């Protein structure tokens, strides 16, 4: 769920926490990815399921390439949205009913204007697949989860980081991806007892920023670098990174 204007507010009030990067730093020992954010970004560009997988893995490969090549990556985590908690079910249902109403209107228009529908439908449909199916529990999401998990394991296995731990929380595991991700990150200080924990968090949802700020309070050793998923069509792209540990706070934890 987004928080309208939150990123702009944070950037204006705490510019010291934002900086440009060329990609994920090789100094990050842990990488976690909000995979559903990646899927929603590339869905409209895909023409077939195979093409969709190519686009998803292309973004993930861009995220992992430099850290895996550096050879000291400890953790790669891929987190999908599972079934929503009860508190969010009403909102989830309304969003999908809105998509369904739009699909029904398009289907009705297609009988009279099929050529126009094909152009209009390009952003919502993928052959027989529709954005409605990007929901935890659907056959499409289950298939994507299995294929991306297999790709990720093979990617890490063939890299120089053969001891890296590969973690997947798929779409059939209940809970929102961001919550599952930070629940996992909260366990890292216990698993790695000494030194700072440099983590690259890939995702653009405002929830991730809020969770990163909260995680800093509970786990001061975490050095979280938040980046949006890279646009693989733009090879010269520079990303804006948010570093929660660079945010200036006073001893009470309040912004100063």
Coordinates of C-alpha atoms in Angstrom, one line a residue:
X1 CA 0.0 0.0 0.0
X2 CA 1.5 3.4 -0.9
X3 CA 1.5 6.5 1.3
X4 CA 0.9 9.3 -1.1
X5 CA 3.6 12.0 -1.0
X6 CA 5.6 10.2 1.7
X7 CA 8.8 9.7 -0.4
X8 CA 8.8 13.3 -1.4
X9 CA 8.3 14.4 2.2
X10 CA 11.1 12.3 3.4
X11 CA 13.5 13.4 0.6
X12 CA 12.7 17.1 1.4
X13 CA 13.0 16.8 5.2
X14 CA 16.0 14.4 5.3
X15 CA 18.0 14.8 2.1
X16 CA 21.1 13.4 3.9
X17 CA 19.5 9.9 3.7
X18 CA 19.2 9.9 -0.2
X19 CA 22.0 9.5 -2.7
X20 CA 22.5 8.3 -6.3
X21 CA 23.9 4.9 -7.0
X22 CA 24.8 2.9 -10.2
X23 CA 23.4 -0.3 -8.7
X24 CA 23.6 -2.4 -5.7
X25 CA 27.0 -2.1 -4.0
X26 CA 29.3 -5.1 -3.8
X27 CA 29.7 -4.2 -0.1
X28 CA 26.2 -5.4 0.7
X29 CA 26.4 -8.9 2.2
X30 CA 22.6 -9.5 2.1
X31 CA 20.1 -8.8 -0.6
X32 CA 16.3 -9.1 -0.2
X33 CA 13.8 -8.4 -3.0
X34 CA 10.1 -7.6 -3.0
X35 CA 9.4 -9.8 -6.0
X36 CA 5.8 -8.7 -6.4
X37 CA 6.9 -5.2 -7.0
X38 CA 9.1 -6.4 -9.8
X39 CA 6.2 -8.5 -11.3
X40 CA 3.8 -5.6 -11.3
X41 CA 6.4 -3.3 -13.0
X42 CA 7.1 -5.7 -15.9
X43 CA 3.7 -7.4 -16.4
X44 CA 2.4 -4.9 -19.0
X45 CA 5.6 -5.3 -21.1
X46 CA 5.3 -9.1 -21.5
X47 CA 3.6 -10.8 -24.5
X48 CA 3.8 -14.4 -23.2
X49 CA 4.4 -16.2 -19.9
X50 CA 7.9 -17.1 -21.0
X51 CA 8.5 -13.4 -21.9
X52 CA 7.2 -12.5 -18.4
X53 CA 9.7 -14.8 -16.8
X54 CA 12.5 -13.3 -18.9
X55 CA 11.6 -9.8 -17.8
X56 CA 11.4 -10.8 -14.1
X57 CA 14.7 -12.7 -14.1
X58 CA 16.3 -9.9 -16.0
X59 CA 15.5 -7.4 -13.2
X60 CA 16.6 -9.9 -10.5
X61 CA 19.8 -10.6 -12.4
X62 CA 20.5 -6.9 -12.6
X63 CA 20.1 -6.7 -8.8
X64 CA 22.3 -9.7 -8.0
X65 CA 25.0 -9.5 -10.7
X66 CA 27.5 -7.2 -8.9
X67 CA 27.2 -8.6 -5.4
X68 CA 27.4 -12.2 -6.6
X69 CA 30.5 -11.4 -8.7
X70 CA 32.1 -9.9 -5.6
X71 CA 32.0 -13.3 -4.0
X72 CA 31.1 -12.4 -0.4
X73 CA 27.3 -12.3 -0.5
X74 CA 25.9 -14.1 2.5
X75 CA 22.1 -14.0 1.9
X76 CA 19.8 -13.7 -1.1
X77 CA 16.1 -13.5 -0.2
X78 CA 13.1 -13.4 -2.5
X79 CA 9.8 -12.4 -0.9
X80 CA 6.4 -12.7 -2.5
X81 CA 3.1 -11.5 -1.2
X82 CA 1.1 -14.4 0.3
X83 CA -2.5 -14.3 1.4
X84 CA -3.3 -10.9 3.0
X85 CA -4.0 -10.6 6.8
X86 CA -7.6 -10.1 7.8
X87 CA -7.1 -6.4 8.4
X88 CA -6.4 -5.9 4.7
X89 CA -8.8 -8.4 3.1
X90 CA -11.5 -5.8 2.5
X91 CA -9.1 -3.5 0.7
X92 CA -7.7 -6.4 -1.4
X93 CA -11.2 -7.5 -2.3
X94 CA -12.2 -4.0 -3.4
X95 CA -9.0 -3.6 -5.5
X96 CA -9.7 -6.8 -7.3
X97 CA -13.4 -6.1 -7.8
X98 CA -12.4 -2.8 -9.4
X99 CA -10.1 -4.7 -11.8
X100 CA -12.9 -7.2 -12.5
X101 CA -15.4 -4.4 -13.3
X102 CA -12.9 -2.9 -15.7
X103 CA -12.3 -6.3 -17.4
X104 CA -16.0 -6.8 -17.8
X105 CA -16.4 -3.4 -19.4
X106 CA -13.5 -4.2 -21.8
X107 CA -15.0 -7.6 -22.6
X108 CA -18.4 -5.9 -23.5
X109 CA -16.7 -3.4 -25.7
X110 CA -14.6 -6.1 -27.5
X111 CA -17.7 -7.5 -29.3
X112 CA -18.3 -4.1 -31.0
X113 CA -14.7 -2.8 -31.2
X114 CA -12.2 -5.7 -31.1
X115 CA -9.3 -3.8 -32.8
X116 CA -9.6 -1.0 -30.3
X117 CA -9.8 -3.4 -27.3
X118 CA -6.5 -5.1 -28.3
X119 CA -4.7 -1.8 -28.0
X120 CA -6.5 -0.9 -24.8
X121 CA -6.0 -4.3 -23.2
X122 CA -2.3 -4.4 -23.7
X123 CA -1.5 -3.0 -20.2
X124 CA -3.9 -5.3 -18.3
X125 CA -3.7 -8.6 -20.1
X126 CA -1.1 -11.2 -21.0
X127 CA -2.7 -13.5 -23.6
X128 CA -5.1 -15.5 -21.5
X129 CA -3.7 -14.1 -18.3
X130 CA -5.0 -11.0 -16.6
X131 CA -3.6 -8.7 -13.9
X132 CA -6.3 -10.1 -11.6
X133 CA -4.4 -13.3 -11.5
X134 CA -1.4 -11.6 -9.8
X135 CA -3.0 -12.6 -6.5
X136 CA -1.7 -15.0 -3.9
X137 CA -3.2 -18.4 -4.3
X138 CA -3.9 -18.2 -8.1
X139 CA -2.4 -20.8 -10.4
X140 CA -0.4 -18.1 -12.2
X141 CA 1.3 -16.8 -9.0
X142 CA 2.0 -20.3 -7.8
X143 CA 3.7 -21.1 -11.2
X144 CA 5.7 -17.8 -11.1
X145 CA 6.8 -18.5 -7.5
X146 CA 8.0 -22.0 -8.4
X147 CA 9.9 -20.9 -11.5
X148 CA 11.5 -17.9 -9.9
X149 CA 12.6 -20.0 -6.9
X150 CA 14.2 -22.6 -9.1
X151 CA 16.0 -19.8 -11.1
X152 CA 17.3 -18.1 -8.0
X153 CA 18.7 -21.3 -6.5
X154 CA 20.5 -22.2 -9.7
X155 CA 21.8 -18.6 -10.0
X156 CA 23.3 -18.7 -6.5
X157 CA 24.6 -22.2 -7.0
X158 CA 26.5 -21.3 -10.1
X159 CA 28.0 -18.1 -8.6
X160 CA 31.2 -17.7 -6.6
X161 CA 29.0 -17.3 -3.5
X162 CA 28.4 -21.0 -3.1
X163 CA 28.0 -20.6 0.7
X164 CA 25.3 -17.9 0.4
X165 CA 22.0 -18.8 2.0
X166 CA 19.1 -18.6 -0.5
X167 CA 15.8 -17.8 1.1
X168 CA 12.4 -17.8 -0.6
X169 CA 9.0 -16.9 0.9
X170 CA 6.6 -17.7 -1.9
X171 CA 3.0 -16.7 -2.7
X172 CA 1.6 -19.7 -0.9
X173 CA 3.2 -18.6 2.4
X174 CA 0.7 -16.3 4.2
X175 CA 1.6 -12.7 4.9
X176 CA 2.6 -9.6 2.9
X177 CA 6.0 -9.8 1.3
X178 CA 7.3 -6.7 3.1
X179 CA 6.3 -8.0 6.5
X180 CA 7.8 -11.5 5.8
X181 CA 11.0 -9.8 4.5
X182 CA 11.5 -7.7 7.7
X183 CA 10.6 -10.6 9.9
X184 CA 13.5 -12.4 8.3
X185 CA 15.9 -9.4 8.6
X186 CA 15.1 -9.2 12.3
X187 CA 16.7 -12.6 12.7
X188 CA 20.0 -11.6 11.1
X189 CA 21.6 -10.0 14.1
X190 CA 21.2 -13.3 16.0
X191 CA 22.6 -15.3 13.0
X192 CA 25.5 -12.9 12.5
X193 CA 26.7 -11.9 16.0
X194 CA 29.3 -9.2 15.2
X195 CA 29.7 -6.1 13.1
X196 CA 27.3 -4.1 11.0
X197 CA 24.9 -5.9 8.7
X198 CA 24.8 -4.2 5.3
X199 CA 21.5 -5.1 3.5
X200 CA 20.2 -4.0 0.1
X201 CA 16.4 -4.0 0.1
X202 CA 15.0 -3.9 -3.5
X203 CA 11.5 -2.5 -3.7
X204 CA 9.7 0.8 -4.1
X205 CA 6.7 0.5 -1.7
X206 CA 6.5 3.2 1.0
X207 CA 5.9 0.4 3.5
X208 CA 9.5 -0.7 3.1
X209 CA 10.7 2.7 4.0
X210 CA 8.6 2.8 7.2
X211 CA 9.7 -0.7 8.1
X212 CA 13.3 0.2 7.5
X213 CA 13.0 3.1 9.9
X214 CA 11.3 0.9 12.5
X215 CA 14.0 -1.8 12.0
X216 CA 16.7 0.7 12.8
X217 CA 15.2 1.2 16.3
X218 CA 15.0 -2.5 17.1
X219 CA 18.2 -3.6 15.3
X220 CA 20.7 -0.8 15.2
X221 CA 23.3 -2.9 13.5
X222 CA 21.3 -3.1 10.3
X223 CA 22.5 -0.8 7.5
X224 CA 19.6 -0.8 5.1
X225 CA 19.9 0.5 1.6
X226 CA 16.6 0.8 -0.2
X227 CA 16.5 0.9 -4.0
X228 CA 13.7 0.6 -6.5
X229 CA 13.9 -2.4 -8.9
X230 CA 16.2 -1.4 -11.8
X231 CA 14.7 -0.6 -15.3
X232 CA 16.7 -3.1 -17.5
X233 CA 15.7 -1.1 -20.6
X234 CA 17.8 1.9 -19.4
X235 CA 21.4 0.7 -19.1
X236 CA 22.6 4.2 -18.1
X237 CA 20.1 4.4 -15.3
X238 CA 21.2 5.9 -11.9
X239 CA 19.0 5.0 -9.0
X240 CA 18.1 7.0 -5.9
X241 CA 19.0 5.0 -2.8
X242 CA 17.5 5.6 0.7
X243 CA 19.8 4.7 3.5
X244 CA 18.0 4.5 6.9
X245 CA 21.2 4.5 8.9
X246 CA 22.1 7.9 7.3
X247 CA 19.0 9.5 8.7
X248 CA 19.9 12.0 11.4
X249 CA 18.2 11.1 14.6
X250 CA 18.7 12.3 18.2
X251 CA 19.3 9.8 21.1
X252 CA 15.6 9.4 21.7
X253 CA 15.0 8.2 18.1
X254 CA 13.2 11.3 17.0
X255 CA 14.2 13.2 13.9
X256 CA 16.2 16.3 14.7

